[in-house]
Amino acid sequence: MKSHDANRFRHFSAVAMVAVGMTSWPLHAQSPNVEQTNKSAETSEIAPIGVRPSAFMRIPPSARGPEIDRKKGYRIESLGVGLYMVTDNAYQSMFMVYDHGVVVVDAPPSYAGKIREAVGEVTDKPITHLIYSHSHADHIGGAGSLGPVPVIIAHKETKRLLLRDADPQRPIPNVTFEDRYTLELGSQVLELSYPGNGHEPGNIMIYAPAQRVLMFVDIVFPGWMPFRRFGVAQDIPGYFEQVRELDNHPFETLVGGHVSRIGTHEDVKLQIEFDDDIKAAALAALRSQAFGTRLNDVDPSNSWAFVSDYTARVAGQCVATMTPKWKNRLAAFDTFIWDQCYAMEQSIRVD
């Protein structure tokens, strides 16, 4: 649910955007009651987008998972009876062994060609089922390398997107569902559910109740700064709500699809805290930065220039606010904090 403050600000910014398009509006004018802050970006120690820093921040031990065997290019981690994670410490997928075969969940192209080898370390049973977490090629773009799989399961929105993309490396699912689907194979169970759009339409939760393991991709990045723009979330308010709802889920182990280790409820709580902080920081910056300040040598009809200047100052203030508390709490904080602040101010203004 959107807050009253956010809605009130959205009305203000909409008025400002209309005003900037009116050539008769004095674009250099600002309210005498608003303190002008032009140094917010300069106070941040984090290099802005497009500027490569002299060095990236070190990755803390708390964000690291076990090392992989570089010759193999992957590692397997047991998640409970018959359930395993496969990872190259950048991407993560799963497979479940049941009485007569194996269910694979996702096939990232970076190591999909070795998934059969990984399964072969555990069992000689065939791969009978493939589940897509969602449509994005970085998570399922290696599915074609698995060879023919009799049953491919996905949300109906994922099928729609894959039909549009027509990618031979992402075979079209032949079993789809809308809200919930339970896959029971012998003694093994996987519960699939769709919580709505956050990351993208069709991004599902895959839960193994006996093992208390949840795979939910591109939502929580355990110990790490989320990938840019909150994992390129299509619906940022929806994404924030999904992170918050995860704290009530009965899982004990979270497979997030990225980074080098599995997650816990503590990782969910940490991301909720980060989300709350960045929303507050962006909202404060949107209120304190004056819209429509004077820009030297800019055509007054160039409304995009004034919007760009405003949002850059807002993002800079947001980054400066977030850096002291978070730079040592989330791995790779410096890589995407500017992206997150730009995405947050945009979401507050228009979502």
Coordinates of C-alpha atoms in Angstrom, one line a residue:
M1 CA 0.0 0.0 0.0
K2 CA 1.4 3.4 -1.0
S3 CA 1.9 5.9 1.8
H4 CA 0.1 9.2 2.1
D5 CA 3.4 11.0 2.0
A6 CA 4.4 9.3 -1.2
N7 CA 1.1 10.1 -2.8
R8 CA 1.3 13.8 -1.7
F9 CA 4.8 14.1 -3.1
R10 CA 3.8 12.4 -6.4
H11 CA 1.2 15.2 -6.9
F12 CA 3.9 17.8 -6.3
S13 CA 6.3 16.2 -8.8
A14 CA 3.6 15.8 -11.4
V15 CA 2.9 19.6 -11.1
A16 CA 6.6 20.3 -11.4
M17 CA 6.9 18.2 -14.5
V18 CA 4.0 20.0 -16.2
A19 CA 5.5 23.3 -15.3
V20 CA 8.9 22.5 -16.8
G21 CA 7.3 21.9 -20.1
M22 CA 5.7 25.3 -20.2
T23 CA 8.0 27.7 -22.0
S24 CA 6.5 30.6 -20.1
W25 CA 7.5 29.1 -16.7
P26 CA 10.6 30.8 -15.2
L27 CA 12.7 27.6 -15.2
H28 CA 15.5 29.2 -13.1
A29 CA 13.1 30.1 -10.3
Q30 CA 13.0 28.3 -6.9
S31 CA 11.1 28.8 -3.7
P32 CA 12.8 31.0 -1.2
N33 CA 11.7 28.5 1.5
V34 CA 13.7 25.6 0.0
E35 CA 17.3 25.3 1.0
Q36 CA 19.4 24.7 -2.2
T37 CA 21.7 21.7 -1.9
N38 CA 24.2 21.3 -4.8
K39 CA 26.9 19.4 -3.0
S40 CA 25.1 16.2 -2.3
A41 CA 26.8 14.2 -5.1
E42 CA 30.2 15.7 -4.1
T43 CA 29.8 14.5 -0.5
S44 CA 29.5 10.9 -1.6
E45 CA 32.6 8.7 -1.8
I46 CA 31.0 6.4 -4.3
A47 CA 31.8 6.8 -8.0
P48 CA 28.6 7.7 -10.0
I49 CA 27.3 5.7 -12.9
G50 CA 29.8 5.6 -15.8
V51 CA 32.8 6.5 -13.7
R52 CA 35.0 3.5 -12.9
P53 CA 36.5 3.8 -9.3
S54 CA 40.1 3.3 -8.7
A55 CA 39.2 0.3 -6.6
F56 CA 36.1 -1.6 -5.7
M57 CA 35.2 -2.3 -2.1
R58 CA 36.3 -5.6 -0.7
I59 CA 33.8 -8.4 -0.4
P60 CA 33.4 -9.2 3.4
P61 CA 33.6 -12.9 4.5
S62 CA 29.9 -12.8 5.6
A63 CA 28.9 -12.5 1.9
R64 CA 31.0 -15.3 0.7
G65 CA 30.0 -18.9 0.1
P66 CA 32.3 -22.0 -0.2
E67 CA 34.8 -21.8 -3.1
I68 CA 34.1 -23.8 -6.2
D69 CA 36.4 -26.2 -8.0
R70 CA 37.7 -24.1 -10.8
K71 CA 38.3 -27.1 -13.0
K72 CA 34.7 -28.2 -12.7
G73 CA 33.3 -24.7 -12.8
Y74 CA 30.5 -25.4 -10.3
R75 CA 29.8 -26.8 -6.9
I76 CA 27.0 -28.8 -5.4
E77 CA 25.5 -28.1 -2.0
S78 CA 23.0 -30.4 -0.3
L79 CA 19.8 -28.7 0.9
G80 CA 18.2 -31.7 2.5
V81 CA 16.8 -35.1 1.4
G82 CA 17.4 -35.4 -2.3
L83 CA 17.6 -31.6 -2.9
Y84 CA 20.7 -29.9 -4.1
M85 CA 21.9 -26.5 -5.2
V86 CA 24.2 -26.1 -8.2
T87 CA 26.2 -22.8 -8.4
D88 CA 29.2 -21.2 -10.0
N89 CA 29.1 -18.7 -7.1
A90 CA 27.4 -16.1 -9.4
Y91 CA 24.3 -18.0 -10.4
Q92 CA 22.3 -20.6 -8.5
S93 CA 19.9 -23.4 -9.6
M94 CA 18.5 -26.6 -8.0
F95 CA 17.8 -30.2 -8.7
M96 CA 15.6 -32.7 -6.8
V97 CA 16.1 -36.4 -7.0
Y98 CA 12.9 -38.6 -6.7
D99 CA 12.1 -42.3 -7.1
H100 CA 12.3 -42.4 -10.9
G101 CA 14.1 -39.3 -12.0
V102 CA 15.3 -35.8 -11.4
V103 CA 13.6 -32.4 -11.4
V104 CA 15.9 -29.4 -12.5
V105 CA 15.0 -25.9 -11.5
D106 CA 16.5 -23.3 -13.9
A107 CA 19.5 -23.7 -16.2
P108 CA 21.8 -20.6 -16.2
P109 CA 23.8 -20.6 -19.4
S110 CA 27.1 -19.9 -17.5
Y111 CA 27.1 -23.6 -16.3
A112 CA 24.0 -25.2 -17.8
G113 CA 26.2 -27.5 -20.0
K114 CA 27.5 -29.0 -16.7
I115 CA 24.2 -29.6 -15.0
R116 CA 24.0 -33.2 -16.2
E117 CA 27.5 -33.7 -14.9
A118 CA 26.5 -32.3 -11.6
V119 CA 23.4 -34.5 -11.4
G120 CA 25.5 -37.4 -12.3
E121 CA 27.6 -36.9 -9.2
V122 CA 24.5 -37.7 -7.1
T123 CA 22.4 -40.1 -9.2
D124 CA 22.2 -41.9 -12.6
K125 CA 18.5 -41.2 -12.9
P126 CA 17.3 -39.2 -15.9
I127 CA 16.1 -35.6 -15.9
T128 CA 12.4 -35.9 -16.3
H129 CA 11.2 -32.4 -15.3
L130 CA 12.4 -28.8 -15.8
I131 CA 10.9 -25.9 -13.9
Y132 CA 11.5 -22.3 -15.0
S133 CA 11.6 -19.7 -12.2
H134 CA 10.8 -17.0 -14.8
S135 CA 11.6 -16.1 -18.4
H136 CA 14.9 -14.3 -18.1
A137 CA 17.7 -15.8 -20.3
D138 CA 20.4 -15.4 -17.6
H139 CA 18.5 -18.0 -15.5
I140 CA 17.0 -20.4 -18.1
G141 CA 19.0 -19.5 -21.3
G142 CA 20.9 -22.8 -21.0
A143 CA 17.9 -25.0 -20.9
G144 CA 18.5 -26.1 -24.5
S145 CA 21.8 -27.7 -23.5
L146 CA 20.0 -30.2 -21.3
G147 CA 18.6 -31.9 -24.3
P148 CA 14.9 -33.1 -24.5
V149 CA 13.1 -32.9 -21.1
P150 CA 9.6 -34.5 -21.2
V151 CA 7.9 -32.0 -18.8
I152 CA 8.7 -28.3 -18.6
I153 CA 6.7 -26.3 -16.0
A154 CA 6.3 -22.6 -15.7
H155 CA 3.8 -19.8 -15.0
K156 CA 1.5 -18.9 -17.9
E157 CA 3.1 -15.4 -18.1
T158 CA 6.5 -17.1 -18.5
K159 CA 5.1 -19.1 -21.4
R160 CA 3.7 -15.9 -23.0
L161 CA 7.0 -14.2 -22.8
L162 CA 9.0 -17.1 -24.1
L163 CA 6.6 -17.4 -27.1
R164 CA 7.3 -13.8 -27.8
D165 CA 11.1 -14.2 -27.5
A166 CA 11.2 -17.4 -29.7
D167 CA 14.6 -18.4 -28.3
P168 CA 15.5 -22.0 -29.1
Q169 CA 17.6 -22.2 -26.0
R170 CA 14.6 -21.6 -23.9
P171 CA 12.1 -24.3 -24.9
I172 CA 8.4 -23.5 -24.4
P173 CA 6.9 -25.0 -21.3
N174 CA 4.2 -27.7 -21.8
V175 CA 2.7 -27.4 -18.3
T176 CA 1.6 -24.0 -17.0
F177 CA -0.4 -22.6 -14.1
E178 CA -1.9 -19.3 -12.8
D179 CA -1.7 -19.3 -9.0
R180 CA -0.5 -22.6 -7.6
Y181 CA 0.8 -25.9 -8.8
T182 CA 2.0 -28.8 -6.6
L183 CA 4.4 -31.3 -8.2
E184 CA 4.3 -34.6 -6.3
L185 CA 6.8 -37.3 -7.4
G186 CA 7.0 -40.2 -5.1
S187 CA 8.0 -38.9 -1.7
Q188 CA 9.2 -35.6 -3.0
V189 CA 7.0 -32.5 -3.3
L190 CA 7.6 -29.0 -4.8
E191 CA 5.0 -26.3 -4.3
L192 CA 5.0 -23.6 -7.0
S193 CA 3.2 -20.3 -6.4
Y194 CA 2.9 -17.0 -8.1
P195 CA 2.9 -13.9 -5.8
G196 CA 2.3 -11.4 -8.6
N197 CA 4.6 -9.0 -10.5
G198 CA 7.7 -7.7 -8.7
H199 CA 10.8 -8.7 -10.6
E200 CA 8.8 -9.6 -13.7
P201 CA 5.5 -11.2 -14.6
G202 CA 5.6 -15.0 -14.1
N203 CA 8.4 -15.0 -11.5
I204 CA 7.4 -17.9 -9.2
M205 CA 8.3 -19.2 -5.8
I206 CA 9.5 -22.9 -5.7
Y207 CA 9.1 -24.4 -2.2
A208 CA 10.3 -27.8 -1.0
P209 CA 8.2 -28.2 2.3
A210 CA 10.0 -31.3 3.6
Q211 CA 13.4 -29.6 3.2
R212 CA 12.0 -26.2 4.1
V213 CA 13.9 -24.7 1.1
L214 CA 12.5 -21.8 -0.9
M215 CA 13.9 -20.8 -4.3
F216 CA 12.8 -17.3 -5.3
V217 CA 15.0 -15.7 -7.9
D218 CA 16.1 -12.1 -8.2
I219 CA 14.3 -10.9 -5.0
V220 CA 16.9 -11.2 -2.1
F221 CA 20.6 -11.3 -2.7
P222 CA 22.0 -12.8 0.5
G223 CA 24.6 -10.5 2.0
W224 CA 24.9 -8.4 -1.2
M225 CA 23.7 -5.2 -2.7
P226 CA 20.9 -6.2 -5.0
F227 CA 21.7 -6.1 -8.7
R228 CA 21.1 -2.8 -10.3
R229 CA 17.7 -1.1 -10.0
F230 CA 16.6 -3.7 -7.4
G231 CA 17.4 -6.6 -9.7
V232 CA 15.8 -4.7 -12.6
A233 CA 12.4 -5.1 -10.9
Q234 CA 9.5 -4.2 -13.2
D235 CA 7.3 -3.2 -10.3
I236 CA 9.4 -1.7 -7.4
P237 CA 6.5 -1.3 -4.9
G238 CA 5.5 -4.9 -5.7
Y239 CA 9.1 -6.1 -5.3
F240 CA 9.4 -4.3 -1.9
E241 CA 6.2 -6.0 -0.7
Q242 CA 7.4 -9.4 -1.8
V243 CA 10.7 -9.0 0.1
R244 CA 8.6 -8.0 3.2
E245 CA 6.3 -10.9 2.8
L246 CA 9.2 -13.4 2.7
D247 CA 9.9 -12.7 6.3
N248 CA 6.6 -14.5 7.1
H249 CA 7.4 -17.5 4.9
P250 CA 8.2 -20.8 6.7
F251 CA 11.5 -21.5 4.8
E252 CA 14.7 -22.1 6.6
T253 CA 17.0 -21.9 3.5
L254 CA 16.6 -19.5 0.6
V255 CA 18.1 -20.0 -2.9
G256 CA 18.0 -16.5 -4.4
G257 CA 19.4 -17.4 -7.8
H258 CA 22.5 -15.2 -7.4
V259 CA 25.7 -14.7 -5.4
S260 CA 27.8 -17.3 -3.7
R261 CA 25.8 -18.5 -0.7
I262 CA 22.4 -19.5 0.4
G263 CA 20.2 -17.1 2.4
T264 CA 18.3 -17.0 5.7
H265 CA 15.6 -15.0 7.3
E266 CA 18.3 -12.7 8.6
D267 CA 19.2 -11.8 5.0
V268 CA 15.5 -11.0 4.3
K269 CA 15.4 -8.8 7.4
L270 CA 18.6 -7.0 6.3
Q271 CA 17.1 -6.3 2.8
I272 CA 13.9 -5.0 4.3
E273 CA 15.9 -2.6 6.4
F274 CA 17.9 -1.5 3.3
D275 CA 14.7 -1.0 1.3
D276 CA 13.1 1.1 4.1
D277 CA 16.2 3.2 4.4
I278 CA 16.6 3.9 0.7
K279 CA 13.0 4.8 0.3
A280 CA 13.2 7.3 3.2
A281 CA 16.5 8.7 1.8
A282 CA 15.1 9.2 -1.7
L283 CA 11.9 10.7 -0.4
A284 CA 13.9 13.2 1.7
A285 CA 16.1 14.1 -1.2
L286 CA 13.1 14.6 -3.5
R287 CA 11.6 17.0 -0.9
S288 CA 14.8 19.0 -0.2
Q289 CA 16.2 19.4 -3.7
A290 CA 14.7 22.3 -5.5
F291 CA 13.2 21.6 -8.9
G292 CA 13.8 24.0 -11.8
T293 CA 17.1 25.6 -10.7
R294 CA 19.1 27.7 -13.1
L295 CA 21.3 25.8 -15.6
N296 CA 23.8 27.9 -17.5
D297 CA 23.7 27.7 -21.3
V298 CA 20.7 25.4 -21.3
D299 CA 17.8 26.1 -23.7
P300 CA 14.8 26.9 -21.5
S301 CA 12.6 24.6 -23.6
N302 CA 14.9 21.6 -22.9
S303 CA 12.7 20.1 -20.2
W304 CA 14.8 16.9 -20.1
A305 CA 17.9 18.8 -19.1
F306 CA 16.1 20.2 -16.0
V307 CA 14.7 16.8 -15.1
S308 CA 18.1 15.2 -15.5
D309 CA 19.7 17.9 -13.3
Y310 CA 17.1 17.5 -10.6
T311 CA 17.1 13.7 -10.5
A312 CA 21.0 13.7 -10.5
R313 CA 21.0 15.9 -7.4
V314 CA 18.3 13.8 -5.7
A315 CA 20.2 10.6 -6.4
G316 CA 23.5 12.2 -5.2
Q317 CA 21.9 13.1 -1.9
C318 CA 20.4 9.7 -1.6
V319 CA 23.7 8.0 -2.2
A320 CA 25.4 10.3 0.4
T321 CA 22.7 9.5 2.9
M322 CA 23.0 5.7 2.4
T323 CA 26.7 5.3 2.3
P324 CA 27.8 5.7 5.9
K325 CA 25.5 3.1 7.3
W326 CA 25.5 0.6 4.4
K327 CA 28.8 0.6 2.7
N328 CA 30.2 -2.1 5.1
R329 CA 26.9 -4.0 5.5
L330 CA 26.2 -5.2 2.0
A331 CA 28.9 -6.6 -0.3
A332 CA 29.5 -4.6 -3.4
F333 CA 27.5 -1.7 -2.1
D334 CA 29.5 0.7 -4.3
T335 CA 28.6 -1.1 -7.5
F336 CA 24.9 -0.3 -7.7
I337 CA 23.9 2.2 -5.0
W338 CA 23.6 5.0 -7.6
D339 CA 21.4 2.7 -9.7
Q340 CA 19.2 2.0 -6.7
C341 CA 18.8 5.6 -5.8
Y342 CA 17.8 6.6 -9.3
A343 CA 15.3 3.7 -9.4
M344 CA 13.9 4.7 -6.0
E345 CA 13.3 8.3 -6.8
Q346 CA 11.7 7.4 -10.1
S347 CA 9.5 4.9 -8.4
I348 CA 8.4 7.3 -5.7
R349 CA 7.5 9.9 -8.4
V350 CA 5.6 7.8 -10.9
D351 CA 4.6 4.4 -9.4

